Tab-separated table of C-alpha atoms and ligand atoms in Angstrom:
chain	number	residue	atom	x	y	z
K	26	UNK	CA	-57.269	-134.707	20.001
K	27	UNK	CA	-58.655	-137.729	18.393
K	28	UNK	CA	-55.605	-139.943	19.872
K	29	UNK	CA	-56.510	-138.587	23.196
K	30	UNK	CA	-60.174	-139.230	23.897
K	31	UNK	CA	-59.105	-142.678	22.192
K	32	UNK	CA	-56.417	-143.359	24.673
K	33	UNK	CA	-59.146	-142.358	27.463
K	34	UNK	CA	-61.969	-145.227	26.118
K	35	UNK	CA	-58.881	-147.761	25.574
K	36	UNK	CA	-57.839	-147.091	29.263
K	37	UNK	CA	-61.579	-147.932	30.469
K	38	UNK	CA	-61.770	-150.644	28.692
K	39	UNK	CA	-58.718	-152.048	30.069
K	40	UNK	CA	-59.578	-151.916	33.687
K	41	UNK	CA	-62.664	-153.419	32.645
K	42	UNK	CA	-64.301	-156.632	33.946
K	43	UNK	CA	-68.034	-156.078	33.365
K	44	UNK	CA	-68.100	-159.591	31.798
K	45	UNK	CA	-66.712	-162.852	32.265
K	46	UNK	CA	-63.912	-162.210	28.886
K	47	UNK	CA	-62.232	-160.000	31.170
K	48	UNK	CA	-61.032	-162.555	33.403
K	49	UNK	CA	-59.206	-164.394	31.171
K	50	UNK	CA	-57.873	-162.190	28.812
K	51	UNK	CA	-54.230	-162.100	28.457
K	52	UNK	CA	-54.553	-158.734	26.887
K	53	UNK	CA	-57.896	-155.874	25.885
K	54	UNK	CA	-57.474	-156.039	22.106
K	55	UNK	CA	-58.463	-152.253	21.742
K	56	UNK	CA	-57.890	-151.149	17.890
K	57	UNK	CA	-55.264	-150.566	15.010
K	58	UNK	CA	-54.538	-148.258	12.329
K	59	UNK	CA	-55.229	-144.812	12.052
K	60	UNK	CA	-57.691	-142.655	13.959
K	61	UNK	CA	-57.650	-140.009	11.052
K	62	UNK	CA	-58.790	-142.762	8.896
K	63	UNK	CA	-61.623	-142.574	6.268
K	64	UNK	CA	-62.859	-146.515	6.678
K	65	UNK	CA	-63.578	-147.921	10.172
K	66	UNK	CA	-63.617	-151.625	10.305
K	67	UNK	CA	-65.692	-153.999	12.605
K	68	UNK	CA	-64.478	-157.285	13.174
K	69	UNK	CA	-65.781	-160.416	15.443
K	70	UNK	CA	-63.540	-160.840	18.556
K	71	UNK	CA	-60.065	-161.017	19.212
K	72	UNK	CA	-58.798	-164.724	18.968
K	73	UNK	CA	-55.320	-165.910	20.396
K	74	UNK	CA	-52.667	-164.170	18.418
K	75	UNK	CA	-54.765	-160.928	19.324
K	76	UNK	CA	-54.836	-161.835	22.546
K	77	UNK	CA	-51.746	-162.725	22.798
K	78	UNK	CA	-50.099	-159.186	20.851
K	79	UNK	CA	-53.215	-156.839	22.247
K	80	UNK	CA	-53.678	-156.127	17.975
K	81	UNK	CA	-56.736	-156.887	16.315
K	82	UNK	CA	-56.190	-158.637	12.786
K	83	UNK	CA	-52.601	-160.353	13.381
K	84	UNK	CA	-53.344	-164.174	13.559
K	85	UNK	CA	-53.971	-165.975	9.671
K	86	UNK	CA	-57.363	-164.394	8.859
K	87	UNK	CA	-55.522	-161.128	9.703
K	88	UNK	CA	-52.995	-161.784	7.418
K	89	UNK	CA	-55.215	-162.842	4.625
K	90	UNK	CA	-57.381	-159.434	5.635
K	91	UNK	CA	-54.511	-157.191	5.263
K	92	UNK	CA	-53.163	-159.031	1.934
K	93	UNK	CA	-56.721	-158.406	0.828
K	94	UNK	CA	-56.206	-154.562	1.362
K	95	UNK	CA	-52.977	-153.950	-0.029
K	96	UNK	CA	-54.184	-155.950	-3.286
K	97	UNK	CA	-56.952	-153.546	-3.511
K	98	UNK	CA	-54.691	-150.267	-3.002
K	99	UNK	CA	-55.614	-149.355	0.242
K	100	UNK	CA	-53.166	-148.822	3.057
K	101	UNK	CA	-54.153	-150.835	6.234
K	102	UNK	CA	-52.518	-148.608	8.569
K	103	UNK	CA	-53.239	-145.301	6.726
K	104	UNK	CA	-56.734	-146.075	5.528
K	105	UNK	CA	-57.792	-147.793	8.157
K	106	UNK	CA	-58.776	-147.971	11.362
K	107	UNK	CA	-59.523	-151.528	12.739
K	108	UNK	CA	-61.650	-152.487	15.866
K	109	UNK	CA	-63.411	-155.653	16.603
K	110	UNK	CA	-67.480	-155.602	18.407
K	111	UNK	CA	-65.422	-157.081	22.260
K	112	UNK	CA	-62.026	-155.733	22.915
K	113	UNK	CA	-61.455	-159.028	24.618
K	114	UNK	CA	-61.118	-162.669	23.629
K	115	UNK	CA	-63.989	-165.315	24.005
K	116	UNK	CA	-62.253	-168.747	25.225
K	117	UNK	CA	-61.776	-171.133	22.337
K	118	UNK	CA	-62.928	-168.338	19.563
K	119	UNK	CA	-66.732	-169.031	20.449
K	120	UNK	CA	-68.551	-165.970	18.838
K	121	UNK	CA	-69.545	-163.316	21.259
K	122	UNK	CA	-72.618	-164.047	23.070
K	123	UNK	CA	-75.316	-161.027	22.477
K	124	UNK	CA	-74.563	-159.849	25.886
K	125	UNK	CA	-70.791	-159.790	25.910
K	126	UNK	CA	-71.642	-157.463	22.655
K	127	UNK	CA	-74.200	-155.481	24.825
K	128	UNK	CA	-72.076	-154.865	27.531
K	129	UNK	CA	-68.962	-153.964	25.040
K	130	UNK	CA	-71.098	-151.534	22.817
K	131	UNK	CA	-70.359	-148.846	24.222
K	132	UNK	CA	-66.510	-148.901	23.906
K	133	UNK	CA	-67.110	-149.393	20.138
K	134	UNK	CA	-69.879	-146.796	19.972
K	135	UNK	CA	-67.331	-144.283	21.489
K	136	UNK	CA	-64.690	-145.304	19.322
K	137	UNK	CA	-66.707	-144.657	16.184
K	138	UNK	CA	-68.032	-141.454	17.376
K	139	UNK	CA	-64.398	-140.546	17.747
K	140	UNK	CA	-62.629	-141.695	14.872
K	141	UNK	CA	-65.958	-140.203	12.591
K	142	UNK	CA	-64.603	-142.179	9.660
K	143	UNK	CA	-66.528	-141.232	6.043
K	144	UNK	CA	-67.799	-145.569	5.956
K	145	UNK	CA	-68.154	-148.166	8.248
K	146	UNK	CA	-67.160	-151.787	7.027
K	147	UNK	CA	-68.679	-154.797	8.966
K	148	UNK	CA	-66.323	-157.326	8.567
K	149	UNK	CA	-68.635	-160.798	9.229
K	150	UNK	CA	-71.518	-162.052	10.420
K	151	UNK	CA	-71.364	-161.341	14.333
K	152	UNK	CA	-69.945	-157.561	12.931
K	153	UNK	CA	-73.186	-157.203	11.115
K	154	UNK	CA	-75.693	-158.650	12.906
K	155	UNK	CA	-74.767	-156.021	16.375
K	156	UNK	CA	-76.198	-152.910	13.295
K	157	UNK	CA	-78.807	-154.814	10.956
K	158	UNK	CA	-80.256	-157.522	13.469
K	159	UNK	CA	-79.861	-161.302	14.230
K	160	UNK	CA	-81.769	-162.129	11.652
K	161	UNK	CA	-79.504	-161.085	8.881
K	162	UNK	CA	-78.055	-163.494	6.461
K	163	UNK	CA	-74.309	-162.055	5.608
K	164	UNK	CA	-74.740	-163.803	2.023
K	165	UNK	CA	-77.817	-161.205	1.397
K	166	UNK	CA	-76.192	-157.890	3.083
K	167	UNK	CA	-72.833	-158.781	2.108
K	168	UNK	CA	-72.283	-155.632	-0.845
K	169	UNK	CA	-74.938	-153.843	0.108
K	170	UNK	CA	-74.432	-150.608	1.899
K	171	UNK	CA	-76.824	-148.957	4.664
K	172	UNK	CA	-76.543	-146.207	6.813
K	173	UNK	CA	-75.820	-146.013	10.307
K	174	UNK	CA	-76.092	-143.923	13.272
K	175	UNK	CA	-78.402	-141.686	11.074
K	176	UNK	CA	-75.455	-140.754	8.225
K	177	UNK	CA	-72.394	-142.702	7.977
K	178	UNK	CA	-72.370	-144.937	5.231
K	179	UNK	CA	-71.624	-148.838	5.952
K	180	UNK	CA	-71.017	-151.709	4.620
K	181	UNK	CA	-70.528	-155.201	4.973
K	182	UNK	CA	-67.472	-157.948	3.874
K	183	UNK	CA	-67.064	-161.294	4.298
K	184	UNK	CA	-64.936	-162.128	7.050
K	185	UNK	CA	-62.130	-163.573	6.723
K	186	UNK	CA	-61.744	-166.396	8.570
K	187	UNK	CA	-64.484	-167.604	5.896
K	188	UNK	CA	-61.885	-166.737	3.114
K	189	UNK	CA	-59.431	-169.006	4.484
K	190	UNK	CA	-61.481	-171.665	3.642
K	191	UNK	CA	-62.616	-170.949	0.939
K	192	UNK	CA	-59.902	-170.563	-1.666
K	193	UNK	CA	-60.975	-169.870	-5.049
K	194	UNK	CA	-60.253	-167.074	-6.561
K	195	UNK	CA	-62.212	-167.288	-9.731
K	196	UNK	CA	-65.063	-164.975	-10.826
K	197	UNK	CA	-68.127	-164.932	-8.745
K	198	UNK	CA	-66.435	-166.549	-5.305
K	199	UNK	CA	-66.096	-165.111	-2.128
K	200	UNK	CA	-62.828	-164.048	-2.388
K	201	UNK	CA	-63.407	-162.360	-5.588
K	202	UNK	CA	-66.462	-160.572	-4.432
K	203	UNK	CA	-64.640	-159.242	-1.171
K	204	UNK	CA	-61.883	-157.979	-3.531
K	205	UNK	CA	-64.528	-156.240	-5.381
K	206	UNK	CA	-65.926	-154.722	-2.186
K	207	UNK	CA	-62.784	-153.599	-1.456
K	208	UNK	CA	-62.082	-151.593	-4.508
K	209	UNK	CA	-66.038	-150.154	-4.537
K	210	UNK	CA	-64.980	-148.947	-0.934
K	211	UNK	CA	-61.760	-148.035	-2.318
K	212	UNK	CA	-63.693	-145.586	-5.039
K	213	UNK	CA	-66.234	-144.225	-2.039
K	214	UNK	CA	-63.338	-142.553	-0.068
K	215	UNK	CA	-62.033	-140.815	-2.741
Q	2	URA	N1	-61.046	-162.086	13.855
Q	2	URA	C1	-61.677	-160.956	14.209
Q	2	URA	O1	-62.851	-160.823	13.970
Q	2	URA	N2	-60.991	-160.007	14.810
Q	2	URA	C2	-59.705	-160.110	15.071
Q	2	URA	O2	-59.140	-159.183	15.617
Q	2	URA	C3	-59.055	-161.295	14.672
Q	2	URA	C4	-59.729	-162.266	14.077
């Protein structure tokens, strides 16, 4: 049922060219994981192994995401299902401009809708600032948890593309804290 009305917004979004990311696209980079899943993740934008493969999450931050997961006990393609805020790449990895993200809400609206997962994870700053507003700084609402579309509970990571360059591991770092996110969201969809 799920996989259905999923397959139905994927198809729209690939026949779609309402912005200028459509035309050079090599491929719409529509979602991953599991549509049953409890935790619905938000990333940035595809960049080029995405493109490239039509997955979200594949290229080295990908990696390092899904490294992140497993170390924390989750599955990444039971326990997750992974979606970025435009199914299609911007050229040279720019961020998203606000109205690439408006026109592409509504695929990502649909898909959460759909998928109904128990928590929301915004994965970076261009993933939180389309919920909490531009203004947001992600070292403040990085943790912190919020609720959206009047009742699912969200949350918000570091991304990491961040992580990859910054490598520490020690107490108090980034990578450390998102590992610690990981296991509070860990305990949430138990
Ligand atoms: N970064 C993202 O935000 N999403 C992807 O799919 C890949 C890299």
């Amino acid at each position: 049922m799920k996989e259905k009305e999923l397959e139905g917004i994927k198809k729209e979004c690939c026949s779609c060219f309402k912005c200028s990311l459509g035309k050079t696209r090599k491929n719409v980079v529509f979602s991953d994981g599991n549509a049953d899943a409890k935790i619905l993740l938000i990333g940035e934008a595809p960049g080029a192994d995405e493109d490239a493969t039509g997955i979200p999450f594949v290229g080295r931050a990908g990696k390092l995401l899904t490294k992140l997961i497993e170390e924390s006990g989750l599955s990444r393609q039971k326990d997750f299902y992974i979606c970025n805020t435009v199914k299609c790449r911007p050229p040279e990895n720019r961020v998203p401009t606000d109205e690439e993200k408006k026109i592409c809400e509504n695929y990502l609206i649909n898909q959460i809708k759909t998928v109904n997962p128990k928590v929301i994870v915004l994965c970076g700053a261009t993933s939180a600032k389309s919920f909490l507003g531009n203004k947001i700084k992600i070292s403040e609402v990085r943790g912190k948890w919020y609720k959206l579309f009047d009742n699912i509970d969200a949350t918000v990571i570091f991304h990491p593309s961040y992580l990859l360059r910054n490598h520490s591991e020690l107490e108090g770092s980034p990578r450390w804290l998102t590992k610690q996110d990981l296991y509070k969201i860990k305990e949430f969809i138990k």
